[in-house]
Every structure is written in structure tokens, then in C-alpha cells.
PDB file of C-alpha atoms and ligand atoms in Angstrom:
ATOM      1  CA  MET W   1     -13.369  -5.016   1.988  1.00 41.00           C
ATOM      2  CA  SER W   2     -16.895  -6.149   2.448  1.00 43.00           C
ATOM      3  CA  THR W   3     -16.138  -9.042   4.084  1.00 45.00           C
ATOM      4  CA  GLN W   4     -18.714 -10.603   6.208  1.00 49.00           C
ATOM      5  CA  ASP W   5     -17.246  -8.774   9.482  1.00 51.00           C
ATOM      6  CA  SER W   6     -17.280  -5.065   8.052  1.00 78.00           C
ATOM      7  CA  LEU W   7     -21.397  -5.751   6.509  1.00 90.00           C
ATOM      8  CA  ILE W   8     -23.591  -2.814   8.102  1.00 96.00           C
ATOM      9  CA  GLN W   9     -27.509  -3.232   8.249  1.00 96.00           C
ATOM     10  CA  VAL W  10     -28.703   0.355   7.183  1.00 98.00           C
ATOM     11  CA  ARG W  11     -32.725   1.544   6.710  1.00 98.00           C
ATOM     12  CA  VAL W  12     -33.077   3.280   3.400  1.00 98.00           C
ATOM     13  CA  ARG W  13     -34.754   6.969   4.306  1.00 98.00           C
ATOM     14  CA  ALA W  14     -35.788   8.211   1.682  1.00 98.00           C
ATOM     15  CA  VAL W  15     -35.382   7.902  -2.226  1.00 98.00           C
ATOM     16  CA  THR W  16     -35.415  11.281  -4.279  1.00 98.00           C
ATOM     17  CA  TYR W  17     -36.193  12.426  -7.502  1.00 97.00           C
ATOM     18  CA  GLU W  18     -32.563  14.277  -8.211  1.00 98.00           C
ATOM     19  CA  ALA W  19     -32.941  14.085 -11.965  1.00 98.00           C
ATOM     20  CA  ASP W  20     -34.183  12.092 -15.571  1.00 97.00           C
ATOM     21  CA  GLY W  21     -33.429   8.947 -14.311  1.00 96.00           C
ATOM     22  CA  ILE W  22     -31.069   9.187 -10.826  1.00 97.00           C
ATOM     23  CA  LEU W  23     -32.613   8.843  -8.024  1.00 98.00           C
ATOM     24  CA  GLY W  24     -31.157   9.213  -4.702  1.00 98.00           C
ATOM     25  CA  PHE W  25     -30.896   7.208  -1.791  1.00 98.00           C
ATOM     26  CA  GLU W  26     -30.614   8.716   1.857  1.00 98.00           C
ATOM     27  CA  LEU W  27     -29.343   5.495   4.068  1.00 98.00           C
ATOM     28  CA  VAL W  28     -29.416   5.625   7.787  1.00 98.00           C
ATOM     29  CA  PRO W  29     -27.609   3.147  10.433  1.00 97.00           C
ATOM     30  CA  MET W  30     -29.934   0.581  12.120  1.00 96.00           C
ATOM     31  CA  PRO W  31     -29.951   0.050  15.581  1.00 93.00           C
ATOM     32  CA  PRO W  32     -28.084  -0.751  17.882  1.00 93.00           C
ATOM     33  CA  LEU W  33     -25.683   1.118  15.366  1.00 94.00           C
ATOM     34  CA  LYS W  34     -25.149   4.881  16.239  1.00 94.00           C
ATOM     35  CA  ASP W  35     -23.208   6.127  13.518  1.00 97.00           C
ATOM     36  CA  LEU W  36     -22.058   4.541  10.397  1.00 98.00           C
ATOM     37  CA  PRO W  37     -18.165   4.623   9.815  1.00 97.00           C
ATOM     38  CA  ALA W  38     -16.443   7.500   8.733  1.00 97.00           C
ATOM     39  CA  PHE W  39     -15.881   7.940   4.622  1.00 98.00           C
ATOM     40  CA  THR W  40     -13.031  10.029   3.275  1.00 98.00           C
ATOM     41  CA  ALA W  41     -14.012  12.505  -0.401  1.00 98.00           C
ATOM     42  CA  GLY W  42     -14.107  10.314  -2.956  1.00 97.00           C
ATOM     43  CA  ALA W  43     -15.358   7.136  -1.271  1.00 96.00           C
ATOM     44  CA  HIS W  44     -17.493   4.395  -1.814  1.00 94.00           C
ATOM     45  CA  ILE W  45     -19.686   1.685  -0.702  1.00 94.00           C
ATOM     46  CA  ASP W  46     -20.374  -2.077  -1.945  1.00 89.00           C
ATOM     47  CA  LEU W  47     -24.232  -2.679  -1.570  1.00 92.00           C
ATOM     48  CA  HIS W  48     -25.545  -6.132  -1.076  1.00 90.00           C
ATOM     49  CA  LEU W  49     -28.646  -6.553  -3.001  1.00 90.00           C
ATOM     50  CA  PRO W  50     -31.588  -8.869  -2.253  1.00 88.00           C
ATOM     51  CA  ASN W  51     -31.115  -9.804  -5.894  1.00 84.00           C
ATOM     52  CA  GLY W  52     -27.575 -11.290  -5.012  1.00 82.00           C
ATOM     53  CA  LEU W  53     -25.751  -8.301  -7.136  1.00 83.00           C
ATOM     54  CA  LEU W  54     -23.304  -6.210  -5.545  1.00 83.00           C
ATOM     55  CA  ARG W  55     -23.010  -2.845  -6.749  1.00 87.00           C
ATOM     56  CA  SER W  56     -20.839   0.359  -5.663  1.00 88.00           C
ATOM     57  CA  TYR W  57     -21.893   3.364  -5.235  1.00 94.00           C
ATOM     58  CA  SER W  58     -20.143   6.955  -4.269  1.00 96.00           C
ATOM     59  CA  LEU W  59     -20.716   8.670  -1.359  1.00 98.00           C
ATOM     60  CA  LEU W  60     -22.149  12.170  -1.941  1.00 97.00           C
ATOM     61  CA  ASN W  61     -22.334  13.498   1.441  1.00 96.00           C
ATOM     62  CA  ALA W  62     -19.833  15.743   3.551  1.00 97.00           C
ATOM     63  CA  PRO W  63     -17.751  12.941   4.506  1.00 97.00           C
ATOM     64  CA  GLY W  64     -18.143  14.724   8.710  1.00 92.00           C
ATOM     65  CA  GLU W  65     -21.341  13.414   8.382  1.00 97.00           C
ATOM     66  CA  ARG W  66     -21.947  10.012  10.224  1.00 97.00           C
ATOM     67  CA  HIS W  67     -25.093   9.953  10.837  1.00 97.00           C
ATOM     68  CA  ARG W  68     -25.885   8.594   6.678  1.00 98.00           C
ATOM     69  CA  TYR W  69     -24.589   7.707   3.557  1.00 98.00           C
ATOM     70  CA  LEU W  70     -26.132   9.924   0.941  1.00 98.00           C
ATOM     71  CA  ILE W  71     -25.688   7.389  -2.866  1.00 98.00           C
ATOM     72  CA  GLY W  72     -27.200   8.805  -6.221  1.00 97.00           C
ATOM     73  CA  VAL W  73     -28.124   5.661  -8.997  1.00 96.00           C
ATOM     74  CA  ASN W  74     -28.232   7.089 -12.613  1.00 95.00           C
ATOM     75  CA  LYS W  75     -31.129   4.015 -14.236  1.00 93.00           C
ATOM     76  CA  ASP W  76     -28.639   2.459 -16.783  1.00 85.00           C
ATOM     77  CA  ALA W  77     -30.197   1.558 -20.030  1.00 79.00           C
ATOM     78  CA  LYS W  78     -27.984  -2.137 -20.274  1.00 76.00           C
ATOM     79  CA  SER W  79     -28.548  -2.494 -16.285  1.00 72.00           C
ATOM     80  CA  ARG W  80     -27.500  -6.142 -15.417  1.00 74.00           C
ATOM     81  CA  GLY W  81     -29.732  -5.879 -13.008  1.00 82.00           C
ATOM     82  CA  GLY W  82     -28.346  -3.236 -10.342  1.00 88.00           C
ATOM     83  CA  SER W  83     -29.476   0.072 -11.178  1.00 91.00           C
ATOM     84  CA  ARG W  84     -33.091  -1.297 -12.580  1.00 93.00           C
ATOM     85  CA  TYR W  85     -33.166  -3.097  -8.703  1.00 94.00           C
ATOM     86  CA  MET W  86     -32.489   0.258  -7.294  1.00 95.00           C
ATOM     87  CA  HIS W  87     -34.801   1.786  -9.447  1.00 96.00           C
ATOM     88  CA  GLU W  88     -38.101  -0.179  -9.713  1.00 94.00           C
ATOM     89  CA  VAL W  89     -38.114  -2.600  -6.363  1.00 94.00           C
ATOM     90  CA  LEU W  90     -36.189  -0.911  -3.600  1.00 95.00           C
ATOM     91  CA  ARG W  91     -38.334   1.782  -1.567  1.00 96.00           C
ATOM     92  CA  SER W  92     -37.870   3.803   1.546  1.00 97.00           C
ATOM     93  CA  GLY W  93     -38.542   1.738   4.518  1.00 97.00           C
ATOM     94  CA  GLU W  94     -36.339  -1.132   3.472  1.00 96.00           C
ATOM     95  CA  THR W  95     -33.389  -2.407   4.698  1.00 96.00           C
ATOM     96  CA  LEU W  96     -30.144  -2.996   3.115  1.00 96.00           C
ATOM     97  CA  THR W  97     -26.858  -4.431   3.389  1.00 95.00           C
ATOM     98  CA  ILE W  98     -23.645  -2.811   2.821  1.00 95.00           C
ATOM     99  CA  GLY W  99     -19.928  -2.784   3.075  1.00 92.00           C
ATOM    100  CA  ALA W 100     -17.697  -0.353   4.948  1.00 93.00           C
ATOM    101  CA  PRO W 101     -16.486   2.132   2.843  1.00 95.00           C
ATOM    102  CA  ARG W 102     -13.605   2.048   0.718  1.00 91.00           C
ATOM    103  CA  ASN W 103     -11.690   5.075  -1.648  1.00 93.00           C
ATOM    104  CA  ASN W 104      -9.879   4.002  -5.090  1.00 89.00           C
ATOM    105  CA  PHE W 105     -10.105   7.965  -5.551  1.00 94.00           C
ATOM    106  CA  PRO W 106      -9.105   9.821  -3.044  1.00 96.00           C
ATOM    107  CA  LEU W 107      -8.776  13.978  -2.443  1.00 98.00           C
ATOM    108  CA  ASP W 108      -5.390  15.255  -2.417  1.00 98.00           C
ATOM    109  CA  GLU W 109      -5.839  17.944   0.598  1.00 97.00           C
ATOM    110  CA  THR W 110      -3.202  19.571  -0.072  1.00 97.00           C
ATOM    111  CA  SER W 111      -4.019  20.826  -3.557  1.00 97.00           C
ATOM    112  CA  PRO W 112      -3.665  24.470  -3.709  1.00 97.00           C
ATOM    113  CA  MET W 113      -6.666  24.236  -6.285  1.00 98.00           C
ATOM    114  CA  ASN W 114      -8.880  21.503  -7.093  1.00 98.00           C
ATOM    115  CA  VAL W 115     -10.677  20.723 -10.482  1.00 98.00           C
ATOM    116  CA  PHE W 116     -13.386  18.737 -10.993  1.00 98.00           C
ATOM    117  CA  ILE W 117     -14.624  17.211 -14.336  1.00 98.00           C
ATOM    118  CA  ALA W 118     -17.900  15.204 -14.007  1.00 98.00           C
ATOM    119  CA  GLY W 119     -19.730  13.331 -16.712  1.00 96.00           C
ATOM    120  CA  GLY W 120     -23.413  12.785 -15.957  1.00 95.00           C
ATOM    121  CA  ILE W 121     -23.346  10.593 -12.773  1.00 95.00           C
ATOM    122  CA  GLY W 122     -19.577  11.115 -12.327  1.00 96.00           C
ATOM    123  CA  ILE W 123     -20.780  13.973 -10.329  1.00 98.00           C
ATOM    124  CA  THR W 124     -21.958  11.885  -7.193  1.00 98.00           C
ATOM    125  CA  PRO W 125     -17.637  11.777  -6.491  1.00 97.00           C
ATOM    126  CA  MET W 126     -16.882  15.185  -6.521  1.00 98.00           C
ATOM    127  CA  MET W 127     -20.343  16.211  -4.692  1.00 98.00           C
ATOM    128  CA  SER W 128     -18.226  14.519  -1.697  1.00 98.00           C
ATOM    129  CA  MET W 129     -15.094  15.993  -2.628  1.00 98.00           C
ATOM    130  CA  ILE W 130     -16.438  19.663  -3.075  1.00 98.00           C
ATOM    131  CA  ALA W 131     -18.026  19.463   0.192  1.00 98.00           C
ATOM    132  CA  ARG W 132     -14.522  18.426   1.620  1.00 98.00           C
ATOM    133  CA  SER W 133     -13.176  21.295  -0.392  1.00 98.00           C
ATOM    134  CA  GLN W 134     -15.178  23.802   1.382  1.00 97.00           C
ATOM    135  CA  GLU W 135     -14.354  23.020   4.451  1.00 97.00           C
ATOM    136  CA  LEU W 136     -10.829  22.959   3.543  1.00 97.00           C
ATOM    137  CA  GLY W 137     -11.294  26.313   2.436  1.00 97.00           C
ATOM    138  CA  THR W 138      -9.912  25.020  -1.028  1.00 98.00           C
ATOM    139  CA  PRO W 139     -10.711  27.259  -4.535  1.00 98.00           C
ATOM    140  CA  TRP W 140     -12.675  24.698  -6.628  1.00 98.00           C
ATOM    141  CA  ARG W 141     -14.068  25.001 -10.075  1.00 98.00           C
ATOM    142  CA  LEU W 142     -16.593  22.157 -11.328  1.00 98.00           C
ATOM    143  CA  HIS W 143     -16.804  21.303 -15.417  1.00 97.00           C
ATOM    144  CA  TYR W 144     -20.259  19.427 -15.311  1.00 97.00           C
ATOM    145  CA  ALA W 145     -21.149  17.943 -18.367  1.00 97.00           C
ATOM    146  CA  ALA W 146     -24.530  16.535 -18.759  1.00 96.00           C
ATOM    147  CA  ARG W 147     -26.730  15.701 -21.419  1.00 95.00           C
ATOM    148  CA  THR W 148     -29.449  18.692 -20.584  1.00 95.00           C
ATOM    149  CA  ARG W 149     -30.406  20.680 -17.769  1.00 96.00           C
ATOM    150  CA  ARG W 150     -32.960  18.141 -16.759  1.00 96.00           C
ATOM    151  CA  ASN W 151     -30.117  14.855 -16.854  1.00 96.00           C
ATOM    152  CA  ALA W 152     -28.228  17.118 -14.343  1.00 97.00           C
ATOM    153  CA  ALA W 153     -28.634  15.950 -10.965  1.00 98.00           C
ATOM    154  CA  PHE W 154     -27.736  18.020  -8.015  1.00 97.00           C
ATOM    155  CA  LEU W 155     -27.684  21.452 -10.130  1.00 96.00           C
ATOM    156  CA  ASP W 156     -29.059  23.057  -6.898  1.00 95.00           C
ATOM    157  CA  VAL W 157     -26.788  22.357  -3.972  1.00 96.00           C
ATOM    158  CA  LEU W 158     -24.169  23.377  -6.680  1.00 97.00           C
ATOM    159  CA  GLN W 159     -26.049  26.412  -7.566  1.00 95.00           C
ATOM    160  CA  GLY W 160     -26.072  27.301  -4.322  1.00 96.00           C
ATOM    161  CA  HIS W 161     -22.116  27.713  -4.026  1.00 95.00           C
ATOM    162  CA  HIS W 162     -22.925  31.191  -6.663  1.00 91.00           C
ATOM    163  CA  GLY W 163     -21.245  33.848  -5.704  1.00 92.00           C
ATOM    164  CA  ASN W 164     -18.364  31.965  -3.635  1.00 95.00           C
ATOM    165  CA  PRO W 165     -15.227  33.827  -5.113  1.00 95.00           C
ATOM    166  CA  ASN W 166     -13.234  30.418  -4.651  1.00 96.00           C
ATOM    167  CA  VAL W 167     -15.995  28.648  -7.188  1.00 97.00           C
ATOM    168  CA  GLU W 168     -16.053  28.864 -10.859  1.00 97.00           C
ATOM    169  CA  LEU W 169     -19.235  26.267 -12.104  1.00 97.00           C
ATOM    170  CA  ARG W 170     -18.934  25.560 -15.261  1.00 95.00           C
ATOM    171  CA  LEU W 171     -21.899  23.282 -16.497  1.00 94.00           C
ATOM    172  CA  ASN W 172     -22.130  22.329 -20.459  1.00 94.00           C
ATOM    173  CA  PHE W 173     -25.351  20.396 -21.671  1.00 95.00           C
ATOM    174  CA  ASP W 174     -24.573  19.239 -24.657  1.00 91.00           C
ATOM    175  CA  GLN W 175     -27.413  18.301 -26.189  1.00 90.00           C
ATOM    176  CA  GLU W 176     -29.064  21.684 -25.010  1.00 89.00           C
ATOM    177  CA  ALA W 177     -28.814  24.480 -28.320  1.00 84.00           C
ATOM    178  CA  GLY W 178     -25.396  25.803 -28.040  1.00 81.00           C
ATOM    179  CA  GLY W 179     -24.400  22.815 -26.440  1.00 80.00           C
ATOM    180  CA  GLN W 180     -21.211  20.941 -27.141  1.00 82.00           C
ATOM    181  CA  MET W 181     -18.893  18.108 -26.191  1.00 85.00           C
ATOM    182  CA  LEU W 182     -16.550  19.376 -23.464  1.00 91.00           C
ATOM    183  CA  ASP W 183     -13.094  20.875 -24.591  1.00 94.00           C
ATOM    184  CA  LEU W 184     -10.602  18.684 -22.464  1.00 96.00           C
ATOM    185  CA  ALA W 185      -7.630  19.897 -23.988  1.00 96.00           C
ATOM    186  CA  ALA W 186      -8.929  23.066 -23.511  1.00 96.00           C
ATOM    187  CA  ILE W 187      -9.636  22.515 -19.661  1.00 97.00           C
ATOM    188  CA  VAL W 188      -5.920  21.366 -18.949  1.00 96.00           C
ATOM    189  CA  GLN W 189      -4.673  23.688 -20.533  1.00 96.00           C
ATOM    190  CA  ALA W 190      -6.402  26.685 -18.674  1.00 95.00           C
ATOM    191  CA  LEU W 191      -5.625  24.604 -15.497  1.00 96.00           C
ATOM    192  CA  PRO W 192      -4.473  27.119 -12.700  1.00 95.00           C
ATOM    193  CA  ALA W 193      -0.705  26.988 -11.712  1.00 94.00           C
ATOM    194  CA  GLY W 194      -0.309  23.315  -8.769  1.00 96.00           C
ATOM    195  CA  ALA W 195      -3.759  22.502  -9.154  1.00 98.00           C
ATOM    196  CA  HIS W 196      -4.707  18.762  -9.313  1.00 98.00           C
ATOM    197  CA  VAL W 197      -7.473  18.029 -11.782  1.00 98.00           C
ATOM    198  CA  TYR W 198      -9.961  15.122 -10.422  1.00 98.00           C
ATOM    199  CA  CYS W 199     -12.358  13.548 -14.161  1.00 97.00           C
ATOM    200  CA  CYS W 200     -15.221  10.637 -13.049  1.00 96.00           C
ATOM    201  CA  GLY W 201     -17.420  10.033 -16.160  1.00 94.00           C
ATOM    202  CA  PRO W 202     -18.182   7.707 -19.398  1.00 91.00           C
ATOM    203  CA  LEU W 203     -15.487   5.664 -20.937  1.00 87.00           C
ATOM    204  CA  PRO W 204     -15.109   8.508 -24.420  1.00 91.00           C
ATOM    205  CA  MET W 205     -14.614  11.364 -21.704  1.00 94.00           C
ATOM    206  CA  LEU W 206     -12.279   9.149 -19.536  1.00 94.00           C
ATOM    207  CA  ALA W 207      -9.841   8.585 -22.405  1.00 92.00           C
ATOM    208  CA  ALA W 208     -10.275  11.912 -23.782  1.00 95.00           C
ATOM    209  CA  TYR W 209      -8.967  13.255 -20.107  1.00 96.00           C
ATOM    210  CA  GLU W 210      -6.053  10.829 -19.894  1.00 94.00           C
ATOM    211  CA  GLN W 211      -5.032  12.331 -23.313  1.00 96.00           C
ATOM    212  CA  ALA W 212      -5.468  15.661 -22.305  1.00 97.00           C
ATOM    213  CA  THR W 213      -3.608  14.976 -19.160  1.00 97.00           C
ATOM    214  CA  ALA W 214      -0.862  12.436 -20.488  1.00 95.00           C
ATOM    215  CA  ALA W 215       1.918  15.255 -19.723  1.00 96.00           C
ATOM    216  CA  LEU W 216       0.911  16.614 -16.453  1.00 96.00           C
ATOM    217  CA  PRO W 217       2.739  15.200 -13.224  1.00 95.00           C
ATOM    218  CA  PRO W 218       0.660  11.723 -12.631  1.00 93.00           C
ATOM    219  CA  GLU W 219       0.358  12.499  -8.529  1.00 94.00           C
ATOM    220  CA  ARG W 220      -2.223  15.627 -10.193  1.00 97.00           C
ATOM    221  CA  VAL W 221      -4.195  13.597 -12.271  1.00 96.00           C
ATOM    222  CA  HIS W 222      -6.908  11.922 -10.515  1.00 95.00           C
ATOM    223  CA  MET W 223      -9.830  10.184 -12.327  1.00 94.00           C
ATOM    224  CA  GLU W 224     -12.304   6.989 -11.195  1.00 91.00           C
ATOM    225  CA  TYR W 225     -13.850   4.837 -13.653  1.00 86.00           C
ATOM    226  CA  PHE W 226     -17.291   3.007 -13.870  1.00 77.00           C
ATOM    227  CA  ALA W 227     -16.743   0.595 -16.510  1.00 73.00           C
ATOM    228  CA  ALA W 228     -14.506  -1.462 -17.387  1.00 75.00           C
ATOM    229  CA  LYS W 229     -11.683   0.044 -19.724  1.00 76.00           C
ATOM    230  CA  GLU W 230     -10.013  -3.045 -20.748  1.00 82.00           C
ATOM    231  CA  ALA W 231     -11.175  -6.425 -21.466  1.00 89.00           C
ATOM    232  CA  ALA W 232     -10.597  -9.256 -18.951  1.00 94.00           C
ATOM    233  CA  ALA W 233      -7.701 -11.785 -18.624  1.00 95.00           C
ATOM    234  CA  THR W 234      -9.136 -14.875 -19.466  1.00 95.00           C
ATOM    235  CA  ASP W 235      -6.305 -16.850 -21.605  1.00 93.00           C
ATOM    236  CA  GLY W 236      -5.789 -18.783 -18.697  1.00 94.00           C
ATOM    237  CA  GLY W 237      -3.425 -21.714 -18.623  1.00 95.00           C
ATOM    238  CA  TYR W 238      -1.293 -20.945 -14.719  1.00 97.00           C
ATOM    239  CA  VAL W 239      -2.153 -22.464 -11.139  1.00 97.00           C
ATOM    240  CA  VAL W 240      -2.671 -20.111  -8.694  1.00 97.00           C
ATOM    241  CA  GLU W 241      -1.832 -21.050  -5.345  1.00 97.00           C
ATOM    242  CA  LEU W 242      -3.551 -20.021  -2.444  1.00 97.00           C
ATOM    243  CA  ALA W 243      -0.597 -19.451   0.407  1.00 97.00           C
ATOM    244  CA  ARG W 244      -2.836 -20.056   3.220  1.00 96.00           C
ATOM    245  CA  SER W 245      -4.490 -23.317   2.669  1.00 95.00           C
ATOM    246  CA  GLY W 246      -1.648 -24.355   0.150  1.00 95.00           C
ATOM    247  CA  LYS W 247      -4.692 -24.914  -2.677  1.00 96.00           C
ATOM    248  CA  GLN W 248      -3.168 -25.341  -6.078  1.00 96.00           C
ATOM    249  CA  VAL W 249      -6.039 -23.821  -8.671  1.00 96.00           C
ATOM    250  CA  ASP W 250      -5.902 -24.339 -12.784  1.00 96.00           C
ATOM    251  CA  VAL W 251      -7.026 -21.436 -13.952  1.00 97.00           C
ATOM    252  CA  ARG W 252      -8.052 -22.941 -17.511  1.00 95.00           C
ATOM    253  CA  PRO W 253      -8.618 -20.821 -21.186  1.00 94.00           C
ATOM    254  CA  GLY W 254     -11.910 -18.614 -20.171  1.00 94.00           C
ATOM    255  CA  GLN W 255     -11.481 -18.468 -16.700  1.00 95.00           C
ATOM    256  CA  THR W 256     -10.492 -15.035 -14.865  1.00 96.00           C
ATOM    257  CA  ILE W 257      -8.957 -16.278 -11.295  1.00 97.00           C
ATOM    258  CA  LEU W 258     -12.473 -15.555  -9.837  1.00 97.00           C
ATOM    259  CA  ASP W 259     -13.882 -17.341 -11.540  1.00 95.00           C
ATOM    260  CA  SER W 260     -11.663 -20.414 -10.929  1.00 96.00           C
ATOM    261  CA  LEU W 261     -12.262 -19.953  -7.456  1.00 97.00           C
ATOM    262  CA  LEU W 262     -15.992 -19.537  -7.491  1.00 95.00           C
ATOM    263  CA  ALA W 263     -16.168 -22.951  -8.912  1.00 94.00           C
ATOM    264  CA  ILE W 264     -14.418 -24.996  -6.740  1.00 94.00           C
ATOM    265  CA  GLY W 265     -16.147 -23.181  -3.515  1.00 94.00           C
ATOM    266  CA  ILE W 266     -14.133 -20.651  -2.572  1.00 94.00           C
ATOM    267  CA  GLU W 267     -15.629 -17.158  -2.240  1.00 91.00           C
ATOM    268  CA  PRO W 268     -13.240 -14.160  -1.810  1.00 93.00           C
ATOM    269  CA  PRO W 269     -14.842 -10.640  -1.717  1.00 88.00           C
ATOM    270  CA  PHE W 270     -15.990  -9.106  -4.686  1.00 88.00           C
ATOM    271  CA  SER W 271     -18.677  -6.490  -6.363  1.00 82.00           C
ATOM    272  CA  CYS W 272     -18.092  -5.064  -9.283  1.00 82.00           C
ATOM    273  CA  GLN W 273     -16.354  -7.849 -11.357  1.00 87.00           C
ATOM    274  CA  GLU W 274     -15.110  -4.941 -14.307  1.00 87.00           C
ATOM    275  CA  GLY W 275     -11.646  -3.992 -12.184  1.00 91.00           C
ATOM    276  CA  ILE W 276     -12.835  -1.391 -10.931  1.00 87.00           C
ATOM    277  CA  CYS W 277     -14.395  -0.922  -7.296  1.00 85.00           C
ATOM    278  CA  GLY W 278     -11.392  -2.507  -5.577  1.00 88.00           C
ATOM    279  CA  THR W 279     -13.285  -4.828  -3.325  1.00 88.00           C
ATOM    280  CA  CYS W 280     -11.189  -8.492  -4.984  1.00 94.00           C
ATOM    281  CA  GLU W 281      -8.106  -7.358  -4.036  1.00 96.00           C
ATOM    282  CA  VAL W 282      -5.503  -9.703  -3.418  1.00 97.00           C
ATOM    283  CA  LYS W 283      -1.910  -9.606  -2.051  1.00 97.00           C
ATOM    284  CA  VAL W 284       0.580 -11.349  -4.331  1.00 98.00           C
ATOM    285  CA  LEU W 285       3.608 -13.561  -2.718  1.00 98.00           C
ATOM    286  CA  GLU W 286       5.128 -14.879  -6.091  1.00 97.00           C
ATOM    287  CA  GLY W 287       4.605 -14.554  -9.447  1.00 97.00           C
ATOM    288  CA  THR W 288       3.459 -11.736 -12.126  1.00 97.00           C
ATOM    289  CA  PRO W 289       0.429 -10.857 -12.555  1.00 98.00           C
ATOM    290  CA  ASP W 290      -1.123  -9.328 -15.406  1.00 97.00           C
ATOM    291  CA  HIS W 291      -2.896  -6.472 -14.448  1.00 97.00           C
ATOM    292  CA  ARG W 292      -6.821  -5.356 -16.131  1.00 95.00           C
ATOM    293  CA  ASP W 293      -7.912  -3.559 -13.157  1.00 94.00           C
ATOM    294  CA  LEU W 294      -8.664   0.740 -12.823  1.00 88.00           C
ATOM    295  CA  VAL W 295      -7.642   0.815  -9.396  1.00 89.00           C
ATOM    296  CA  LEU W 296      -4.462   0.649  -8.714  1.00 91.00           C
ATOM    297  CA  THR W 297      -2.113   3.179 -10.684  1.00 86.00           C
ATOM    298  CA  ASN W 298       0.727   2.287 -12.889  1.00 85.00           C
ATOM    299  CA  ALA W 299       3.327   2.479  -9.339  1.00 88.00           C
ATOM    300  CA  GLU W 300       1.512   0.075  -8.089  1.00 93.00           C
ATOM    301  CA  LYS W 301       0.831  -2.295 -10.660  1.00 95.00           C
ATOM    302  CA  ALA W 302       4.618  -2.171 -11.375  1.00 95.00           C
ATOM    303  CA  ALA W 303       5.352  -3.487  -7.924  1.00 97.00           C
ATOM    304  CA  ASN W 304       3.216  -6.762  -9.024  1.00 97.00           C
ATOM    305  CA  ASP W 305       2.474  -7.368  -5.224  1.00 97.00           C
ATOM    306  CA  ARG W 306      -1.154  -6.910  -5.419  1.00 97.00           C
ATOM    307  CA  ILE W 307      -3.800  -8.183  -7.899  1.00 98.00           C
ATOM    308  CA  MET W 308      -7.474  -7.713  -8.628  1.00 97.00           C
ATOM    309  CA  ILE W 309      -8.676 -11.463  -9.070  1.00 97.00           C
ATOM    310  CA  CYS W 310     -12.220 -10.428 -11.230  1.00 96.00           C
ATOM    311  CA  CYS W 311     -10.012  -9.502 -13.712  1.00 96.00           C
ATOM    312  CA  SER W 312      -6.348  -9.270 -14.033  1.00 97.00           C
ATOM    313  CA  GLY W 313      -4.440 -12.566 -15.141  1.00 97.00           C
ATOM    314  CA  CYS W 314      -1.150 -13.810 -14.445  1.00 97.00           C
ATOM    315  CA  LYS W 315       2.449 -14.049 -16.634  1.00 96.00           C
ATOM    316  CA  THR W 316       3.960 -16.364 -15.287  1.00 97.00           C
ATOM    317  CA  PRO W 317       3.235 -20.428 -15.203  1.00 97.00           C
ATOM    318  CA  LYS W 318       2.372 -20.107 -11.607  1.00 97.00           C
ATOM    319  CA  LEU W 319       0.654 -17.004  -8.577  1.00 97.00           C
ATOM    320  CA  VAL W 320       1.032 -17.248  -5.010  1.00 97.00           C
ATOM    321  CA  LEU W 321      -2.067 -15.076  -3.199  1.00 98.00           C
ATOM    322  CA  ASP W 322      -2.271 -14.315   0.276  1.00 97.00           C
ATOM    323  CA  LEU W 323      -5.835 -16.449   0.414  1.00 95.00           C
TER     324      LEU W 323
HETATM  325  S1  FES D 401     -14.460  -7.078  -7.747  1.00 67.82           S
HETATM  326 FE1  FES D 401     -14.423  -4.815  -8.487  1.00 67.82          FE
HETATM  327  S2  FES D 401     -12.080  -4.605  -8.451  1.00 67.82           S
HETATM  328 FE2  FES D 401     -12.577  -7.045  -8.942  1.00 67.82          FE
END
């Protein structure tokens, strides 16, 4: 979690144009720190922006690298200030506060083959997974969809794998002549035996992916969301007890648990407020959560022993949290 203890100061060493609407940022440690914390393929970091916003971005460099983190940022037309700040204000040479890497989208390193499906900026976590697959010698196939070639980041790196017999690169530009939407059902049907499949992209793509992979063993199906799929639980009408202080907080209609805590001056770690980053995860000691997040798997949700307090609610009159 991005607690005060795990915050890291980095310098923006370079800002690069990667595609129309997509900038790359190279973040390096600041003295006395020599190395950044290690990370695993699929991990992300929280950026604590000077405008007060917290935003999560996937790390796209090879997981063995400790001297820098690379992220890619898409300029979101509906930006609430995060991607706009990154594109219009942040410049190379400036400093930034980040949280240590966390991973909600890990690569299964035992898989005999990896199939990656990326839509738009969803390519970023796949870049570190591809680098790791290369290190492990695991064959991989990438289906990469973008509106046009000009909108597709990292094509030069990806095309550098051309000719590698363990690699298949299938590019799909749906707004170019002859282009069409990815046929996820056909991609899933053509999966090699035992392959693990990973998808990251816009909501309609992930919805189609969930449908296409419904019959596959869940341990072979992986996905990461960039935006909430369900509305937050804001019915309220229950009490949250904070076990460490014994404090009881009423969660009123219209509030999330996080809202109710912030309203009384308690500031637990949080970032996306959409149930996708995992920063606000808290242990549940008593009560039944109403899970609305996209971080926990179905099995983890059924265990009811943790909750994302930015979006999930409570089905019982009282919820006791390890806070
Ligand atoms: S703040 Fe991101 S999951 Fe709650």
C-alpha cells in the first residue's frame, strides 16, 4: 500500500512521445536511493500528483530493472485531472512522489504459453509480461488492438521480436481500411492447450473477454480493468467499527465506507476510488462485505476476509475492520 512509509521520491528523467495521445515517462530514483524496489510483471505504481490526485499506472519495463520505472499515460478525453496533469504539466527534470509497486495482475510463470490481448493503453502491463516471458523462454502471442497504427504505442519494441519463432504478433487497427473489432471468441477458441490468457483494455473489450473465456478454467484467465464495472455501494445504513481504536462510524446513504471515514478526519490509503487498484484494501474481522471491486477474484470475495473500502459496502448491520 502507498502508506507514508513506502512513499518514494523519483525524478522524471524523460518524457517521450509513444503514440498519438500516449506519453512515456521514465522515473529514476533520487539520492540517497540507488535502486527502486523490485517489481513483478503486471505490477503498477501509484503516482501522488502535486495537484492532490492519486493515479495508478502499470510498469512497462522488464521486471529485473531497478534503476528506473517506465510508465505509459494515455490522455483521457474525460480526464478528471490525472492524465491531463501528466500530459500538460509534468516535465522532465521534475520530482514526483510514488508508492512502491503492487501487483493485482501477476503473470503465472509456470504457464507453457502466454496469450496477451491488449486494447489501446491496455498494452502497458503486457509490455512487462512480454519482457518476463522472454526471460523465461515462454512462447507468447500478442493480439494488440488500437484505433489506428498512429494510436498504437511501443510498436517499434514489439516489432523487434519479429522473426522469433516463439512469438506471434497480431496487430489490429479497427479504424483503418479493412480493420475490424477483435474477435475474442475466435481468439479464445484458438488458444493452444494449457495457455494462459491475459486481457487489459476498455470495458466493452473486457466484457466480451469475460464472456468468451467463461468456460475456461479460471486459473488460466487473467484480466485487469482500468475503470469501474459496477457502481460503488452507497446505500449506507450500517455501522463500521474500527477495531484498532474501537471507533464506530455510521455509513449514511450516499456514502462509501471511505467517504464516511474521510468525513471524520480518518485518512486510510486510497487511490483510484473505483475498485481497480487495491490501495484501499482492508482486512475484515466481522460482517459481510458487499463487494463491488475488480481487484479480488471471485474466490477471494467469497472468503469475505478483506474489502476495498472505496467502493464496496456491507450486507450486515455492522462491519468490523482492521483499521
Ligand atoms: S482506492 Fe483503488 S481499489 Fe479502492
